[in-house]
Structures are given as C-alpha cells and as structure tokens.
C-alpha cells in the first residue's frame, strides 16, 4: 500500500497503479465494435517531420497497442496547406511530431470520450516524457479547458491533440499555422475554442514526448502581469482543496 503522497513523489508508482493491461485494451476494443458501423470512430494519425525506419517502426508498434481501430498513418516530412484538404472524410485527426508516440490505449480512451461527449470538435489529454532509455518521466496532468489559462500560456499543446476532420478543413488557415509555428499554439487553440468548439479533456496520459525535443523547444512560459494599484489593497483567496 502506498499513500497518495508517496505516489505523487514517485511517478513509477503512479504508472504501476494505472498500467494499461491487455484485458483493458480488449475491453476498449469490444466497446468500439459494439457501436453501429456508421457511428464508429476511426482515427487518422499524421506524423510530421523526418523519421528513419526505426522511428516509423516504433510509431506503428504503438498503434498496435491502442485497443481501437485506426484508419491510416500519414508520414509528412513537411505538412502544408494542400495536404489538409484530404482530412475532410476523416473522423478524427491526431497530429504528432515524428519523435512522439501515442500511449497504449490512447485511441480507445479518446473514442470513449468522443462518444461520451457527443463527438466534440477536438480533444486533448495529459502527457509525459520519454528519456534516452525509454523510461517515462515528467508527467504533465492538465486541467480541464480554461480559455484564460490557454490565453496566458499554451498548456494544452497542438501536437498530440485530436481534431474532428471537418474542423481541420473548415479552419485550414489556422491549422496551417499550427503545423508550422509552435509559438502560434497559444493563440491558435484559443481561437478554435472561440469558434464554439471548446475542447474535451481526457484525464489520462495519451502522448509520450521526446526528452530531446522538450530540451530544445521547452514549453514553459513566464506569465508577467502588469498591475496598477491605487493605494488600496486586495485579498485573493485560492481554495486548493
């Protein structure tokens, strides 16, 4: 038995308590197959960037651990506006960098949330980082959608999020910038939400990011607020429990 505090200190204990078993994957797959074919969700995974044979094999191997049918994988060394049009017939599209992997059961968990939330425009999940030895570390458990938080800093992240195919086609200009400009994710995702398609949050680890990529592009941001005072004081209470 481990206390809650112990689990928070050691991510390995959390992984043991939340490990994805073959039985769980079979349950996800059975749930998907019970849906009428016309309402069944299929995913298109788009991997952007140069990838060698070993990396492609790792991505395809991760797709075999999903517990949900996926439609196809597109490998794009450089995504462009023209390539977005082919997603019109896709149910949902997930954009990944070539160095990133879907966690086991990610598609099944996304599908479950899609059915539960009534086919939302887009979804996002939590994430962690794979180190050089393939060990999982640095989990990032995200809160539910907050437009104010997203406008302050990009806590969701475009890469690894899941979007309905028709939304990608309707907002091609936005997605074209998201594919090419990491700095645009903060405003671009908030812009999509202002179009009336606020995202659904899947509170599970769905994506494993590369430690090398995080080291280069780190997504931490400093939030500076300019506050003008008039000589009066204000008390701010923040309930955390």
mmCIF file of C-alpha atoms in Angstrom:
data_model
loop_
_atom_site.group_PDB
_atom_site.id
_atom_site.type_symbol
_atom_site.label_atom_id
_atom_site.label_comp_id
_atom_site.label_asym_id
_atom_site.label_seq_id
_atom_site.Cartn_x
_atom_site.Cartn_y
_atom_site.Cartn_z
ATOM 1 C CA UNK A 1 0.000 0.000 0.000
ATOM 2 C CA UNK A 2 1.271 3.437 -0.907
ATOM 3 C CA UNK A 3 -0.175 6.667 0.365
ATOM 4 C CA UNK A 4 -1.276 9.389 -2.018
ATOM 5 C CA UNK A 5 1.755 11.469 -1.070
ATOM 6 C CA UNK A 6 4.112 8.586 -1.896
ATOM 7 C CA UNK A 7 2.555 8.175 -5.340
ATOM 8 C CA UNK A 8 2.910 11.865 -6.086
ATOM 9 C CA UNK A 9 6.595 11.724 -5.215
ATOM 10 C CA UNK A 10 7.324 8.780 -7.479
ATOM 11 C CA UNK A 11 5.873 8.642 -10.979
ATOM 12 C CA UNK A 12 6.848 4.981 -11.260
ATOM 13 C CA UNK A 13 4.342 4.088 -8.550
ATOM 14 C CA UNK A 14 1.645 6.024 -10.377
ATOM 15 C CA UNK A 15 2.408 4.075 -13.563
ATOM 16 C CA UNK A 16 2.072 0.783 -11.701
ATOM 17 C CA UNK A 17 -1.327 1.825 -10.382
ATOM 18 C CA UNK A 18 -2.504 2.974 -13.826
ATOM 19 C CA UNK A 19 -0.833 0.466 -16.131
ATOM 20 C CA UNK A 20 -2.664 -0.486 -19.313
ATOM 21 C CA UNK A 21 -3.298 -4.236 -19.305
ATOM 22 C CA UNK A 22 -4.151 -6.484 -22.280
ATOM 23 C CA UNK A 23 -7.556 -7.041 -20.691
ATOM 24 C CA UNK A 24 -8.212 -3.288 -20.608
ATOM 25 C CA UNK A 25 -7.272 -2.995 -24.291
ATOM 26 C CA UNK A 26 -9.647 -5.849 -25.157
ATOM 27 C CA UNK A 27 -12.435 -4.072 -23.282
ATOM 28 C CA UNK A 28 -11.802 -0.864 -25.224
ATOM 29 C CA UNK A 29 -11.844 -2.764 -28.497
ATOM 30 C CA UNK A 30 -15.076 -4.577 -27.564
ATOM 31 C CA UNK A 31 -16.698 -1.250 -26.705
ATOM 32 C CA UNK A 32 -15.741 0.143 -30.116
ATOM 33 C CA UNK A 33 -17.046 -2.874 -32.016
ATOM 34 C CA UNK A 34 -20.400 -2.728 -30.233
ATOM 35 C CA UNK A 35 -21.070 0.635 -31.878
ATOM 36 C CA UNK A 36 -23.049 0.665 -35.137
ATOM 37 C CA UNK A 37 -20.627 0.898 -38.033
ATOM 38 C CA UNK A 38 -21.978 4.273 -39.141
ATOM 39 C CA UNK A 39 -21.259 5.708 -35.672
ATOM 40 C CA UNK A 40 -17.891 4.060 -35.168
ATOM 41 C CA UNK A 41 -14.962 6.481 -34.877
ATOM 42 C CA UNK A 42 -11.797 5.983 -36.901
ATOM 43 C CA UNK A 43 -8.585 7.929 -36.415
ATOM 44 C CA UNK A 44 -6.032 9.246 -38.886
ATOM 45 C CA UNK A 45 -2.598 9.760 -37.323
ATOM 46 C CA UNK A 46 -0.407 12.364 -39.007
ATOM 47 C CA UNK A 47 3.318 12.196 -38.185
ATOM 48 C CA UNK A 48 5.210 15.322 -39.236
ATOM 49 C CA UNK A 49 8.958 15.532 -39.674
ATOM 50 C CA UNK A 50 11.773 13.330 -40.900
ATOM 51 C CA UNK A 51 11.823 9.833 -39.423
ATOM 52 C CA UNK A 52 14.100 6.878 -40.031
ATOM 53 C CA UNK A 53 12.916 3.278 -40.320
ATOM 54 C CA UNK A 54 13.357 2.628 -36.584
ATOM 55 C CA UNK A 55 11.193 5.612 -35.647
ATOM 56 C CA UNK A 56 8.460 4.603 -38.094
ATOM 57 C CA UNK A 57 8.513 1.104 -36.709
ATOM 58 C CA UNK A 58 8.166 2.460 -33.138
ATOM 59 C CA UNK A 59 5.160 4.579 -34.099
ATOM 60 C CA UNK A 60 3.456 1.712 -35.913
ATOM 61 C CA UNK A 61 4.158 -0.603 -32.969
ATOM 62 C CA UNK A 62 2.491 1.897 -30.624
ATOM 63 C CA UNK A 63 -0.603 1.821 -32.831
ATOM 64 C CA UNK A 64 -0.920 -1.908 -32.287
ATOM 65 C CA UNK A 65 -1.434 -1.201 -28.557
ATOM 66 C CA UNK A 66 -4.454 1.046 -28.899
ATOM 67 C CA UNK A 67 -7.491 -1.155 -28.329
ATOM 68 C CA UNK A 68 -9.306 0.747 -31.057
ATOM 69 C CA UNK A 69 -9.315 0.572 -34.862
ATOM 70 C CA UNK A 70 -7.331 3.286 -36.620
ATOM 71 C CA UNK A 71 -7.740 4.250 -40.225
ATOM 72 C CA UNK A 72 -4.288 5.148 -41.504
ATOM 73 C CA UNK A 73 -0.989 6.830 -40.731
ATOM 74 C CA UNK A 74 0.281 9.690 -42.864
ATOM 75 C CA UNK A 75 4.002 10.487 -42.828
ATOM 76 C CA UNK A 76 4.684 14.047 -43.884
ATOM 77 C CA UNK A 77 8.219 15.388 -43.866
ATOM 78 C CA UNK A 78 6.707 18.834 -44.167
ATOM 79 C CA UNK A 79 2.987 19.416 -43.712
ATOM 80 C CA UNK A 80 1.464 22.021 -45.976
ATOM 81 C CA UNK A 81 -1.899 23.644 -46.539
ATOM 82 C CA UNK A 82 -2.677 21.434 -49.551
ATOM 83 C CA UNK A 83 -2.396 18.240 -47.505
ATOM 84 C CA UNK A 84 -5.092 19.364 -45.062
ATOM 85 C CA UNK A 85 -7.880 19.017 -47.617
ATOM 86 C CA UNK A 86 -7.696 15.230 -47.584
ATOM 87 C CA UNK A 87 -8.894 15.161 -43.975
ATOM 88 C CA UNK A 88 -12.445 16.102 -44.995
ATOM 89 C CA UNK A 89 -13.508 12.449 -44.844
ATOM 90 C CA UNK A 90 -11.531 11.605 -41.688
ATOM 91 C CA UNK A 91 -13.483 11.194 -38.463
ATOM 92 C CA UNK A 92 -10.708 12.478 -36.211
ATOM 93 C CA UNK A 93 -7.119 13.503 -36.883
ATOM 94 C CA UNK A 94 -4.182 13.404 -34.450
ATOM 95 C CA UNK A 95 -1.047 15.398 -35.270
ATOM 96 C CA UNK A 96 2.251 14.095 -33.887
ATOM 97 C CA UNK A 97 5.858 15.057 -34.348
ATOM 98 C CA UNK A 98 7.963 12.218 -35.678
ATOM 99 C CA UNK A 99 9.692 11.817 -32.284
ATOM 100 C CA UNK A 100 6.433 11.406 -30.325
ATOM 101 C CA UNK A 101 4.414 8.291 -29.542
ATOM 102 C CA UNK A 102 0.824 7.589 -28.600
ATOM 103 C CA UNK A 103 0.490 5.951 -25.200
ATOM 104 C CA UNK A 104 -1.010 2.469 -25.033
ATOM 105 C CA UNK A 105 -4.805 2.693 -25.132
ATOM 106 C CA UNK A 106 -4.778 6.367 -26.163
ATOM 107 C CA UNK A 107 -7.115 5.923 -29.138
ATOM 108 C CA UNK A 108 -9.516 3.768 -27.145
ATOM 109 C CA UNK A 109 -9.693 6.376 -24.391
ATOM 110 C CA UNK A 110 -10.185 9.152 -26.930
ATOM 111 C CA UNK A 111 -13.001 7.191 -28.596
ATOM 112 C CA UNK A 112 -14.697 6.602 -25.246
ATOM 113 C CA UNK A 113 -14.615 10.338 -24.520
ATOM 114 C CA UNK A 114 -15.827 11.172 -28.035
ATOM 115 C CA UNK A 115 -18.921 9.005 -27.589
ATOM 116 C CA UNK A 116 -19.471 10.288 -24.045
ATOM 117 C CA UNK A 117 -19.145 13.977 -25.009
ATOM 118 C CA UNK A 118 -21.203 13.727 -28.178
ATOM 119 C CA UNK A 119 -18.474 13.962 -30.839
ATOM 120 C CA UNK A 120 -16.762 17.206 -29.751
ATOM 121 C CA UNK A 121 -14.766 19.336 -32.176
ATOM 122 C CA UNK A 122 -11.452 18.477 -30.528
ATOM 123 C CA UNK A 123 -9.921 16.775 -27.531
ATOM 124 C CA UNK A 124 -6.664 16.798 -25.603
ATOM 125 C CA UNK A 125 -5.091 14.625 -22.956
ATOM 126 C CA UNK A 126 -2.235 14.535 -20.483
ATOM 127 C CA UNK A 127 1.357 13.725 -21.397
ATOM 128 C CA UNK A 128 4.745 12.662 -20.145
ATOM 129 C CA UNK A 129 8.310 12.456 -21.489
ATOM 130 C CA UNK A 130 10.422 9.501 -22.618
ATOM 131 C CA UNK A 131 14.085 9.813 -21.666
ATOM 132 C CA UNK A 132 17.020 8.445 -23.688
ATOM 133 C CA UNK A 133 16.490 4.971 -22.174
ATOM 134 C CA UNK A 134 12.770 4.928 -22.951
ATOM 135 C CA UNK A 135 11.770 5.500 -19.326
ATOM 136 C CA UNK A 136 8.692 7.624 -18.665
ATOM 137 C CA UNK A 137 9.196 10.783 -16.603
ATOM 138 C CA UNK A 138 7.963 14.355 -16.083
ATOM 139 C CA UNK A 139 4.190 13.778 -16.251
ATOM 140 C CA UNK A 140 2.041 16.786 -17.085
ATOM 141 C CA UNK A 141 -1.503 16.333 -15.754
ATOM 142 C CA UNK A 142 -3.518 19.113 -17.326
ATOM 143 C CA UNK A 143 -6.652 20.826 -16.007
ATOM 144 C CA UNK A 144 -9.907 20.945 -17.939
ATOM 145 C CA UNK A 145 -10.395 23.645 -20.550
ATOM 146 C CA UNK A 146 -9.831 27.223 -19.430
ATOM 147 C CA UNK A 147 -9.698 29.922 -22.076
ATOM 148 C CA UNK A 148 -7.958 32.279 -19.629
ATOM 149 C CA UNK A 149 -5.231 29.757 -18.836
ATOM 150 C CA UNK A 150 -4.698 28.989 -22.526
ATOM 151 C CA UNK A 151 -4.504 32.692 -23.368
ATOM 152 C CA UNK A 152 -1.840 33.090 -20.661
ATOM 153 C CA UNK A 153 0.260 30.113 -21.791
ATOM 154 C CA UNK A 154 -0.077 27.114 -24.063
ATOM 155 C CA UNK A 155 -0.843 24.403 -21.531
ATOM 156 C CA UNK A 156 -2.736 22.166 -23.991
ATOM 157 C CA UNK A 157 -0.321 21.908 -26.904
ATOM 158 C CA UNK A 158 -1.269 21.349 -30.527
ATOM 159 C CA UNK A 159 0.878 18.254 -31.082
ATOM 160 C CA UNK A 160 -0.881 15.196 -29.685
ATOM 161 C CA UNK A 161 -4.313 16.810 -29.610
ATOM 162 C CA UNK A 162 -7.171 15.227 -31.559
ATOM 163 C CA UNK A 163 -9.374 17.181 -34.003
ATOM 164 C CA UNK A 164 -12.513 16.323 -35.938
ATOM 165 C CA UNK A 165 -11.729 16.056 -39.638
ATOM 166 C CA UNK A 166 -14.324 18.602 -40.755
ATOM 167 C CA UNK A 167 -12.916 21.155 -38.291
ATOM 168 C CA UNK A 168 -9.450 20.792 -39.843
ATOM 169 C CA UNK A 169 -10.931 21.531 -43.271
ATOM 170 C CA UNK A 170 -13.081 24.439 -42.095
ATOM 171 C CA UNK A 171 -10.160 26.097 -40.295
ATOM 172 C CA UNK A 172 -7.373 25.349 -42.763
ATOM 173 C CA UNK A 173 -5.673 28.708 -42.282
ATOM 174 C CA UNK A 174 -5.473 28.172 -38.508
ATOM 175 C CA UNK A 175 -4.205 24.604 -38.814
ATOM 176 C CA UNK A 176 -1.634 25.558 -41.423
ATOM 177 C CA UNK A 177 -0.083 27.985 -38.929
ATOM 178 C CA UNK A 178 -0.354 25.473 -36.080
ATOM 179 C CA UNK A 179 1.621 22.970 -38.145
ATOM 180 C CA UNK A 180 4.454 25.411 -38.806
ATOM 181 C CA UNK A 181 4.567 27.831 -35.868
ATOM 182 C CA UNK A 182 4.912 26.394 -32.364
ATOM 183 C CA UNK A 183 4.511 29.866 -30.880
ATOM 184 C CA UNK A 184 1.065 30.175 -32.505
ATOM 185 C CA UNK A 185 -0.409 27.284 -30.495
ATOM 186 C CA UNK A 186 -1.284 29.505 -27.533
ATOM 187 C CA UNK A 187 -3.427 31.843 -29.624
ATOM 188 C CA UNK A 188 -4.430 29.344 -32.316
ATOM 189 C CA UNK A 189 -6.040 26.849 -29.947
ATOM 190 C CA UNK A 190 -7.793 29.653 -28.091
ATOM 191 C CA UNK A 191 -9.056 30.883 -31.460
ATOM 192 C CA UNK A 192 -10.539 27.481 -32.265
ATOM 193 C CA UNK A 193 -12.343 27.497 -28.931
ATOM 194 C CA UNK A 194 -13.796 30.941 -29.663
ATOM 195 C CA UNK A 195 -15.364 29.426 -32.769
ATOM 196 C CA UNK A 196 -17.678 27.493 -30.465
ATOM 197 C CA UNK A 197 -15.752 24.234 -30.290
ATOM 198 C CA UNK A 198 -14.309 24.165 -26.769
ATOM 199 C CA UNK A 199 -12.185 21.019 -26.314
ATOM 200 C CA UNK A 200 -12.945 17.981 -24.186
ATOM 201 C CA UNK A 201 -10.249 16.861 -21.767
ATOM 202 C CA UNK A 202 -9.285 13.190 -21.426
ATOM 203 C CA UNK A 203 -7.596 12.993 -17.995
ATOM 204 C CA UNK A 204 -5.191 10.224 -18.993
ATOM 205 C CA UNK A 205 -1.636 10.081 -20.344
ATOM 206 C CA UNK A 206 -2.171 9.961 -24.118
ATOM 207 C CA UNK A 207 1.181 11.096 -25.546
ATOM 208 C CA UNK A 208 4.833 10.349 -24.804
ATOM 209 C CA UNK A 209 7.031 13.248 -25.872
ATOM 210 C CA UNK A 210 10.738 13.105 -26.632
ATOM 211 C CA UNK A 211 13.119 14.451 -23.985
ATOM 212 C CA UNK A 212 15.385 15.769 -26.733
ATOM 213 C CA UNK A 213 12.519 17.754 -28.245
ATOM 214 C CA UNK A 214 11.467 19.176 -24.868
ATOM 215 C CA UNK A 215 15.022 20.270 -24.162
ATOM 216 C CA UNK A 216 15.167 22.206 -27.415
ATOM 217 C CA UNK A 217 11.741 23.816 -27.522
ATOM 218 C CA UNK A 218 10.603 23.708 -23.830
ATOM 219 C CA UNK A 219 7.018 24.872 -23.397
ATOM 220 C CA UNK A 220 7.394 26.581 -20.023
ATOM 221 C CA UNK A 221 6.498 30.237 -20.152
ATOM 222 C CA UNK A 222 6.745 33.064 -17.676
ATOM 223 C CA UNK A 223 3.495 34.923 -17.164
ATOM 224 C CA UNK A 224 4.077 38.558 -16.277
ATOM 225 C CA UNK A 225 1.128 40.695 -15.215
ATOM 226 C CA UNK A 226 1.236 44.445 -15.117
ATOM 227 C CA UNK A 227 -0.723 45.584 -12.048
ATOM 228 C CA UNK A 228 -1.582 49.175 -11.296
ATOM 229 C CA UNK A 229 -2.505 49.995 -7.729
ATOM 230 C CA UNK A 230 -4.431 52.946 -6.352
ATOM 231 C CA UNK A 231 -3.156 52.662 -2.820
ATOM 232 C CA UNK A 232 -5.840 50.158 -1.841
ATOM 233 C CA UNK A 233 -5.189 46.509 -1.028
ATOM 234 C CA UNK A 234 -6.963 43.425 -2.277
ATOM 235 C CA UNK A 235 -7.039 39.952 -0.758
ATOM 236 C CA UNK A 236 -7.077 36.957 -3.082
ATOM 237 C CA UNK A 237 -8.241 33.611 -1.700
ATOM 238 C CA UNK A 238 -7.272 30.496 -3.663
ATOM 239 C CA UNK A 239 -9.015 27.342 -2.428
ATOM 240 C CA UNK A 240 -6.910 24.309 -3.363
ATOM 241 C CA UNK A 241 -8.743 21.521 -1.532
#
